[in-house]
Short mmCIF file of C-alpha atoms and ligand atoms in Angstrom, two decimals:
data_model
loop_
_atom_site.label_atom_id
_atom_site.label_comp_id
_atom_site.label_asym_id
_atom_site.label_seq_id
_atom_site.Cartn_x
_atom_site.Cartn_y
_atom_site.Cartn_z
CA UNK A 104 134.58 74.26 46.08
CA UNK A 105 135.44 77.47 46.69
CA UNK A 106 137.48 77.63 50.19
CA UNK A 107 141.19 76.80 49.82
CA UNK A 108 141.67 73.50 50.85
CA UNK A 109 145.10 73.61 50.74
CA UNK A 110 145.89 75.48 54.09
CA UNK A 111 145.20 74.00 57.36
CA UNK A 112 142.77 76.54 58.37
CA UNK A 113 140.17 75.77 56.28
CA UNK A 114 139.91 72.14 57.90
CA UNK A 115 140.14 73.70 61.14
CA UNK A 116 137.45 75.93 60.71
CA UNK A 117 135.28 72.84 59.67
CA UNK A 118 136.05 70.64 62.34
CA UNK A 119 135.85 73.57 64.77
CA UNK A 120 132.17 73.99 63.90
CA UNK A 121 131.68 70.28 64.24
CA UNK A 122 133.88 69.53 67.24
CA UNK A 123 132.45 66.98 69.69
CA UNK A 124 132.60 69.21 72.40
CA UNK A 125 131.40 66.48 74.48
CA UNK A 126 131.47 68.17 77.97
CA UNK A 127 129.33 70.77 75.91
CA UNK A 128 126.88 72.26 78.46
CA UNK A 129 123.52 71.14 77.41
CA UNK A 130 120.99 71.90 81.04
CA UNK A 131 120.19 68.46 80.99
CA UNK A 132 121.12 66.37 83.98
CA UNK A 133 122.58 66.67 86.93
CA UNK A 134 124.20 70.20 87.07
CA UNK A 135 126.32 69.50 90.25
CA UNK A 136 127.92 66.03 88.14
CA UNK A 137 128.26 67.71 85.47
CA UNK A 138 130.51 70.53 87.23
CA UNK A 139 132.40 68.02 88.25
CA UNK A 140 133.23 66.68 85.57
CA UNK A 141 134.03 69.43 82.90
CA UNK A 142 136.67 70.72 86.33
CA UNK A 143 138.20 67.20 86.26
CA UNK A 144 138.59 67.29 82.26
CA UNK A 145 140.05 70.39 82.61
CA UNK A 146 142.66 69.67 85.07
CA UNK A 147 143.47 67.11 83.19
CA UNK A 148 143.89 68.83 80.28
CA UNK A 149 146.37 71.64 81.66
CA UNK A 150 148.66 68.70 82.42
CA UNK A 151 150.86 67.40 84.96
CA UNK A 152 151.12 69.55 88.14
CA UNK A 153 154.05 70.41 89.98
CA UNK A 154 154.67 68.84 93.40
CA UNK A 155 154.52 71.66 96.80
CA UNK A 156 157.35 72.31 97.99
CA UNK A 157 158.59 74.46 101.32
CA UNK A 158 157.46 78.27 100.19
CA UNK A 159 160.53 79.36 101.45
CA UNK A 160 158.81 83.14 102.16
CA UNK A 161 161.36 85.32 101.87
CA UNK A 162 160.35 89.39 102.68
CA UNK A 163 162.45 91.68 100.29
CA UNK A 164 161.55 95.13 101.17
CA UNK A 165 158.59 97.57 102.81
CA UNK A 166 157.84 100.85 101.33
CA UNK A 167 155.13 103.35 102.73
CA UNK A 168 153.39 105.32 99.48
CA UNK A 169 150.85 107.66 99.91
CA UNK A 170 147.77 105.86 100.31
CA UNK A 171 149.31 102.18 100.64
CA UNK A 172 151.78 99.95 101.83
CA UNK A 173 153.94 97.69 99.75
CA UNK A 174 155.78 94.46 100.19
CA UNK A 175 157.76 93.02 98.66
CA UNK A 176 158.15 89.57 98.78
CA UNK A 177 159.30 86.13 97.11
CA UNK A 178 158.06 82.26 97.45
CA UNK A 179 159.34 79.23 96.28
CA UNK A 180 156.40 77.84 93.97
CA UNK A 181 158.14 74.69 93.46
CA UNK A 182 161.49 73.31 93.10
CA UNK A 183 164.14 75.44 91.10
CA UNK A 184 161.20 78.03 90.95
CA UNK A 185 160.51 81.01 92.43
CA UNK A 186 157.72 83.70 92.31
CA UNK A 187 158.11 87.65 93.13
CA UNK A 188 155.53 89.07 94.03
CA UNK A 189 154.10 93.22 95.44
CA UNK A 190 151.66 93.25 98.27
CA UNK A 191 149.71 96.60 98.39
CA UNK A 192 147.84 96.98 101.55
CA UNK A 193 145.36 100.33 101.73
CA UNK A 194 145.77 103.06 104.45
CA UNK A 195 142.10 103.57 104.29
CA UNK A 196 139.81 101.24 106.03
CA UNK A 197 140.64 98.36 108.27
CA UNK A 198 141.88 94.93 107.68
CA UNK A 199 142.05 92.16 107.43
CA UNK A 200 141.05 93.56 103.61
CA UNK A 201 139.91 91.34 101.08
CA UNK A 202 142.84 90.51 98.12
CA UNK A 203 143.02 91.15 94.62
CA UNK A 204 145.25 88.80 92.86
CA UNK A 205 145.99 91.15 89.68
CA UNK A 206 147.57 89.31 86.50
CA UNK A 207 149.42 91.20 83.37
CA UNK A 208 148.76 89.53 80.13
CA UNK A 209 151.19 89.76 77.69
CA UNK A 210 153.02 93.25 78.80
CA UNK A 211 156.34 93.32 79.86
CA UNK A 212 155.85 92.46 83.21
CA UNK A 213 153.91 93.00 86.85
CA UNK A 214 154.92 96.53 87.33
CA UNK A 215 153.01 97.68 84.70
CA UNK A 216 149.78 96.65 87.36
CA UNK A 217 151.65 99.00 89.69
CA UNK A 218 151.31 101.75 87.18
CA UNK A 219 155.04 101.60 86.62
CA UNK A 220 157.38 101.88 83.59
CA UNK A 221 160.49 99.87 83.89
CA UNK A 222 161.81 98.31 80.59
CA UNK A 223 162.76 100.61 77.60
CA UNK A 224 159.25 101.29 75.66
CA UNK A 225 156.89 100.44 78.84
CA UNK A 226 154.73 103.52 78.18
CA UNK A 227 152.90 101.78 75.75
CA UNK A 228 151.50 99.57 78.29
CA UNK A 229 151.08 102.11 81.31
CA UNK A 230 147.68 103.36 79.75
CA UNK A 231 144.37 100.77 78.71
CA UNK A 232 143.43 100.78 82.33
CA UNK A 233 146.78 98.34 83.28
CA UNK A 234 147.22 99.26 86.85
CA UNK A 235 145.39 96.92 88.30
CA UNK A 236 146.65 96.71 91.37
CA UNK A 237 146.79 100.81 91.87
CA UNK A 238 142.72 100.55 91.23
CA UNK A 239 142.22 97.54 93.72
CA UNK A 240 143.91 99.28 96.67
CA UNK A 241 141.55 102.50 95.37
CA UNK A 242 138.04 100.49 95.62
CA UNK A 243 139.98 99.18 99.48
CA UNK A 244 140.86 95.99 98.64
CA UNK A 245 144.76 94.40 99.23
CA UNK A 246 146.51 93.68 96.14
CA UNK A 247 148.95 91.07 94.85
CA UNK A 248 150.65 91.48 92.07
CA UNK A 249 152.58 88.30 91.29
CA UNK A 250 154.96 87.41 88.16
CA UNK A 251 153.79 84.98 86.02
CA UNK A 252 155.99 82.69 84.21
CA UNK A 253 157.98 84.03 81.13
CA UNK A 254 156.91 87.69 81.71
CA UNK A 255 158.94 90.44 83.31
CA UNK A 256 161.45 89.28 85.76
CA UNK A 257 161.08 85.70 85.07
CA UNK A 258 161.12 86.14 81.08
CA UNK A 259 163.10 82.74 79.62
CA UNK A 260 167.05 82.98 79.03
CA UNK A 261 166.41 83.04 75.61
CA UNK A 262 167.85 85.43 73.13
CA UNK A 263 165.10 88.34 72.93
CA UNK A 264 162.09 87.32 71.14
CA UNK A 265 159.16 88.74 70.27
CA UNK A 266 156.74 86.63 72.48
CA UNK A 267 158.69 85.84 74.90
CA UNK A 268 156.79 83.04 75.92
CA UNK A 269 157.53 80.58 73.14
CA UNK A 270 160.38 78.73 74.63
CA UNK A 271 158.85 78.32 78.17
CA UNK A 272 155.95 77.24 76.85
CA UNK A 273 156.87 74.62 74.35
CA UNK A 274 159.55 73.04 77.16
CA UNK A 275 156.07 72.79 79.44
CA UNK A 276 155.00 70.56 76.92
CA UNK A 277 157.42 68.26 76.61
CA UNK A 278 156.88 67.80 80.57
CA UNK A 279 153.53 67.08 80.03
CA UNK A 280 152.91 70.53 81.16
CA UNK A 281 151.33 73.63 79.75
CA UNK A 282 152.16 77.35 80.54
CA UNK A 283 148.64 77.40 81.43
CA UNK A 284 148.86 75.02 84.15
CA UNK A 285 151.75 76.20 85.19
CA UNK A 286 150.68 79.93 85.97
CA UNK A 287 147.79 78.50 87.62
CA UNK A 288 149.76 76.22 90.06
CA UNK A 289 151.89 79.59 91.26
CA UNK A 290 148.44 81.65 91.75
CA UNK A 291 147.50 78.49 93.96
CA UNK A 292 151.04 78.97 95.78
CA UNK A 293 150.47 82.67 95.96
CA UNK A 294 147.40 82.19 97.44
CA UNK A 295 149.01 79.81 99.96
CA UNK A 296 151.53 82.31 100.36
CA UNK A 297 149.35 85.44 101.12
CA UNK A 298 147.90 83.49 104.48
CA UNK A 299 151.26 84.43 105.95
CA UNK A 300 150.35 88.26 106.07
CA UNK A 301 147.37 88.96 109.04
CA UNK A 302 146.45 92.51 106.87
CA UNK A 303 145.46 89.84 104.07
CA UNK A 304 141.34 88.07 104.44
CA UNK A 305 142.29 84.76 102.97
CA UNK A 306 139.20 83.69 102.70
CA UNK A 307 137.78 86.92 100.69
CA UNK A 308 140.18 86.38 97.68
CA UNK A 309 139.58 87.44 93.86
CA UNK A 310 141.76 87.10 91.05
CA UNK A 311 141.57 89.79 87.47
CA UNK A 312 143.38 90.57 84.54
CA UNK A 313 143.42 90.99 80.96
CA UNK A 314 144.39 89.83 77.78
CA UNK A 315 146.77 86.73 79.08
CA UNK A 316 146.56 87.41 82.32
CA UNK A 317 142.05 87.27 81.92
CA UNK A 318 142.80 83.96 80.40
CA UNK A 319 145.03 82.27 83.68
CA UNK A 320 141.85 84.51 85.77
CA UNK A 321 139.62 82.62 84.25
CA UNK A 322 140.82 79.05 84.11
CA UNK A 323 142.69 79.61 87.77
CA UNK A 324 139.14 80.62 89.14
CA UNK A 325 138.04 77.47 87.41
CA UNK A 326 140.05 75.20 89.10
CA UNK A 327 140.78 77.41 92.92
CA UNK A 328 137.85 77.29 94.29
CA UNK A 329 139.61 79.56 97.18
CA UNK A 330 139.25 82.19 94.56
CA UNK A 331 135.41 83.62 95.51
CA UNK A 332 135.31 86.50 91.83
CA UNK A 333 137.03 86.49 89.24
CA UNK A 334 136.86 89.55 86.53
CA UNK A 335 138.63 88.57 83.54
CA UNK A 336 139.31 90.94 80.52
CA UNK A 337 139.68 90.04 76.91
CA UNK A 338 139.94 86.99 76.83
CA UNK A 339 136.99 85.34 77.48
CA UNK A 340 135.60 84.35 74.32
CA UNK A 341 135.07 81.02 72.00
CA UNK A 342 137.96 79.26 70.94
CA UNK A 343 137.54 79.21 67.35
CA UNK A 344 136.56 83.36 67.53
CA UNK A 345 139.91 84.10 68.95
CA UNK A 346 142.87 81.93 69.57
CA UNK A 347 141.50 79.28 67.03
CA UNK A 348 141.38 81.64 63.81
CA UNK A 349 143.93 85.14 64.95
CA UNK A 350 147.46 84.86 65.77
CA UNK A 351 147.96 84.49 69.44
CA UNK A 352 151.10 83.27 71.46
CA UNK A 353 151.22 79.69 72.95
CA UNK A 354 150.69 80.21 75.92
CA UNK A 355 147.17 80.89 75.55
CA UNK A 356 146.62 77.17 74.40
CA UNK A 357 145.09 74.34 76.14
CA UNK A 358 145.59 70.88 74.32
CA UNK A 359 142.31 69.53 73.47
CA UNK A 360 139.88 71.63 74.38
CA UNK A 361 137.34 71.27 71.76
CA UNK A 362 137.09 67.81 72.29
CA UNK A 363 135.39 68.49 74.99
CA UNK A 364 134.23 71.93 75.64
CA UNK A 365 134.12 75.75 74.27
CA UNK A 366 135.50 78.00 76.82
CA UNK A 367 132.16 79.41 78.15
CA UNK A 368 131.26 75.50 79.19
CA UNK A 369 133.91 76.03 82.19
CA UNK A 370 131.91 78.54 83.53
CA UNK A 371 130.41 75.21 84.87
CA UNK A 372 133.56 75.00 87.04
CA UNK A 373 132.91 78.72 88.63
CA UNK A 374 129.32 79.00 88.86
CA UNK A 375 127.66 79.71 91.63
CA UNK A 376 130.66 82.46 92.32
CA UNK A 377 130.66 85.42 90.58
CA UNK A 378 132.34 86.27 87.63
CA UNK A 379 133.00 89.54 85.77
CA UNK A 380 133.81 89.16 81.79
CA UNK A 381 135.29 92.24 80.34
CA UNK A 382 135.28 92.90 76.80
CA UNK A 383 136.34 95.43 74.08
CA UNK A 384 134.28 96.21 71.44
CA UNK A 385 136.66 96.56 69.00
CA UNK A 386 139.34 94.03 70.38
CA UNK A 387 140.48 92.41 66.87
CA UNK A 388 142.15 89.39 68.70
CA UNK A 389 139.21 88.48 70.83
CA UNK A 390 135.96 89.65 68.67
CA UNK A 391 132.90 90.73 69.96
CA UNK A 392 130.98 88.50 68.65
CA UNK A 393 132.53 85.59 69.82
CA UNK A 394 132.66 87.56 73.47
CA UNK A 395 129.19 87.46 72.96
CA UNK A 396 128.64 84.18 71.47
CA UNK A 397 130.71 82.59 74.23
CA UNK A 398 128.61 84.35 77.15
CA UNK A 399 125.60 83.23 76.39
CA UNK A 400 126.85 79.66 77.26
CA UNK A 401 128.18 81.47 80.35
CA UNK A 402 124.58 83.06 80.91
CA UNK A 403 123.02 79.76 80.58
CA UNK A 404 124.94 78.17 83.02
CA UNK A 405 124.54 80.91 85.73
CA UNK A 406 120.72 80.56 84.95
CA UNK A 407 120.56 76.78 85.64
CA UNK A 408 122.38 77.42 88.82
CA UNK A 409 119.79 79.67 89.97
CA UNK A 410 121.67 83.23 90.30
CA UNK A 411 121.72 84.35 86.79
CA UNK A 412 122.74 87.65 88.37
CA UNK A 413 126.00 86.37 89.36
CA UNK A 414 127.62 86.51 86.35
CA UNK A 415 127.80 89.89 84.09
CA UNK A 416 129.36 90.70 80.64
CA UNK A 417 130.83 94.44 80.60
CA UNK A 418 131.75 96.13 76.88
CA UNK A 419 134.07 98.63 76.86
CA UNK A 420 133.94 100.96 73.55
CA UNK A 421 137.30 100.44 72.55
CA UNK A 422 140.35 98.08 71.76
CA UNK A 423 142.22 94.89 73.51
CA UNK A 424 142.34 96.66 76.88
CA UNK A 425 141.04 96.85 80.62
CA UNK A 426 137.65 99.28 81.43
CA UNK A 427 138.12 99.89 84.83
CA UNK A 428 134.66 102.16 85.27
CA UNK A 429 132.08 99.55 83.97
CA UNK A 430 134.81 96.67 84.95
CA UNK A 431 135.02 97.80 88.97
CA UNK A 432 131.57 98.34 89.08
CA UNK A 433 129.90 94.96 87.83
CA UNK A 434 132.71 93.83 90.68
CA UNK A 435 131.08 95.62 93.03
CA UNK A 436 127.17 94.81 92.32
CA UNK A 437 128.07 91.20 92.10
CA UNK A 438 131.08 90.93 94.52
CA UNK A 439 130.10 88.49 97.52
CA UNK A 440 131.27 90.96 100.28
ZN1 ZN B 597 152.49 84.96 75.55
#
């Protein structure tokens, strides 16, 4: 034998070829069961959920830009836990306007979808397409920028380190928790939130982002069904591709998973709604060919539920980014309004 049998990795890889996957999407059956059932594994797999609490709405500022408003404005998410957030609502047009819930991945925080350095050595993230939220308000949509856990202004109190999710993330499991879970349940909140504010459709609501923030777009749209698109960016892909074999922070991890499913199965929790994957060609944390790989599960689900056109893989020629050109505009052939 050659393989090195020593390191844990090796095993992995085996067993990750011959997982059970048991939730495996198969188009046998009934598809509408079935949905069901790979949305209930998964919720129960992202752990315990917090309990609602008051959303204690609190406005912090308005400020008139150019070709938007902005609010400011904080909710309670649940107890000992609140969320910031950055409302942009368009000049042009006329609302109520449809809202795009934008998520950061692993940058240093939400104003980086505003287009906006503010920590020492932000430039670095202020190009790849990361201003979401500027490009929503652009193609007339409202925009919502909200802070997910351990990033930006609600980064742990622990000394500086370099993923500064680790800590957060590992006390979520001890809950019974994941960060996963966790983000989700405050873009539920947020959503709750945003039906406060008349400018805001809430029943025209899609969620995007990349890297980090593509993965909680993609398994929040899984589980929100208030959440009618979802475009998520480099990070949809098979497990054992990406965060099973290349170095990626914890909070990317879902307990389980391939017990029961490879991450292009959930889009069995999404499908009929529309869904936008994103994808660089030469990502080296989330490769191609898993990207690929994993879609055609995603195809194949989209087929059985009889609008194959609802679901569309976009390649941008480049790195672990966001393609806003090919990315907006599979939004807009497949968007539902
Ligand atoms: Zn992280």
């Amino acid at each position: 034998m050659s393989a090195n049998t020593f390191n844990p990795q090796t095993c992995h890889d085996y067993l990750y070829e011959n997982a059970p996957k048991k939730l495996a999407f198969t188009n046998q059956g009934d598809l509408p069961r079935w949905q069901n059932e790979i949305r209930g594994k998964l919720q129960e797999l992202i752990g315990v959920m917090p309990e609602p609490v008051d959303l204690d709405l609190r406005v912090e500022f308005e400020e008139e830009h150019e070709t938007f408003f902005e609010r400011r404005f904080v909710f309670q998410s649940e107890e000992w836990c609140h969320v910031p957030c950055h409302l942009l609502i368009p000049k042009t047009g006329s609302g109520p306007y449809p809202l795009v819930i934008c998520l950061q991945g692993h940058t240093t925080g939400m104003h980086i979808s505003l287009g906006r350095a503010k920590y020492a050595g932000d430039e670095r993230y202020l190009g790849g397409d990361r201003d979401f939220a500027i490009q929503a308000v652009e193609q007339g949509y409202a925009a919502l920028t909200l802070e997910q856990r351990c990033f930006g202004e609600r980064h742990d109190a622990q000394p500086d380190h370099v993923h500064r999710c680790q800590q957060g993330t590992m006390g979520a499991l001890l809950l019974g928790r994941t960060m996963v879970g966790e983000r989700i349940w405050d873009v539920k909140r947020a959503i709750d939130a945003i039906t406060a504010f008349s400018e805001v459709d809430a029943n025209r609501i899609a969620c995007m982002g990349n890297s980090g923030g593509g993965t909680i777009t993609y398994y929040a749209a899984c589980l929100e069904p208030r959440i009618s698109i979802a475009m998520a960016s480099c990070s949809v892909c098979t497990y054992k591709d990406s965060i099973g074999r290349i170095y990626h922070c914890t909070d990317n991890y879902v307990p389980g998973v391939y017990q029961y499913f490879e991450m292009g199965d959930l889009a069995g929790c999404l499908a009929p709604r529309p869904l936008v994957v994103v994808a660089g060609r030469e990502d080296d944390i989330f490769p191609i060919q898993g990207v690929e790989e994993n879609f055609a599960i995603v195809q194949a689900i989209y087929d059985a539920a009889g609008v194959p056109e609802n679901c569309r893989l976009v390649i941008g020629d480049g790195g672990h980014r966001f393609y806003a050109q090919p990315g907006w505009e599979a939004f807009q052939q497949i968007s539902p309004w």
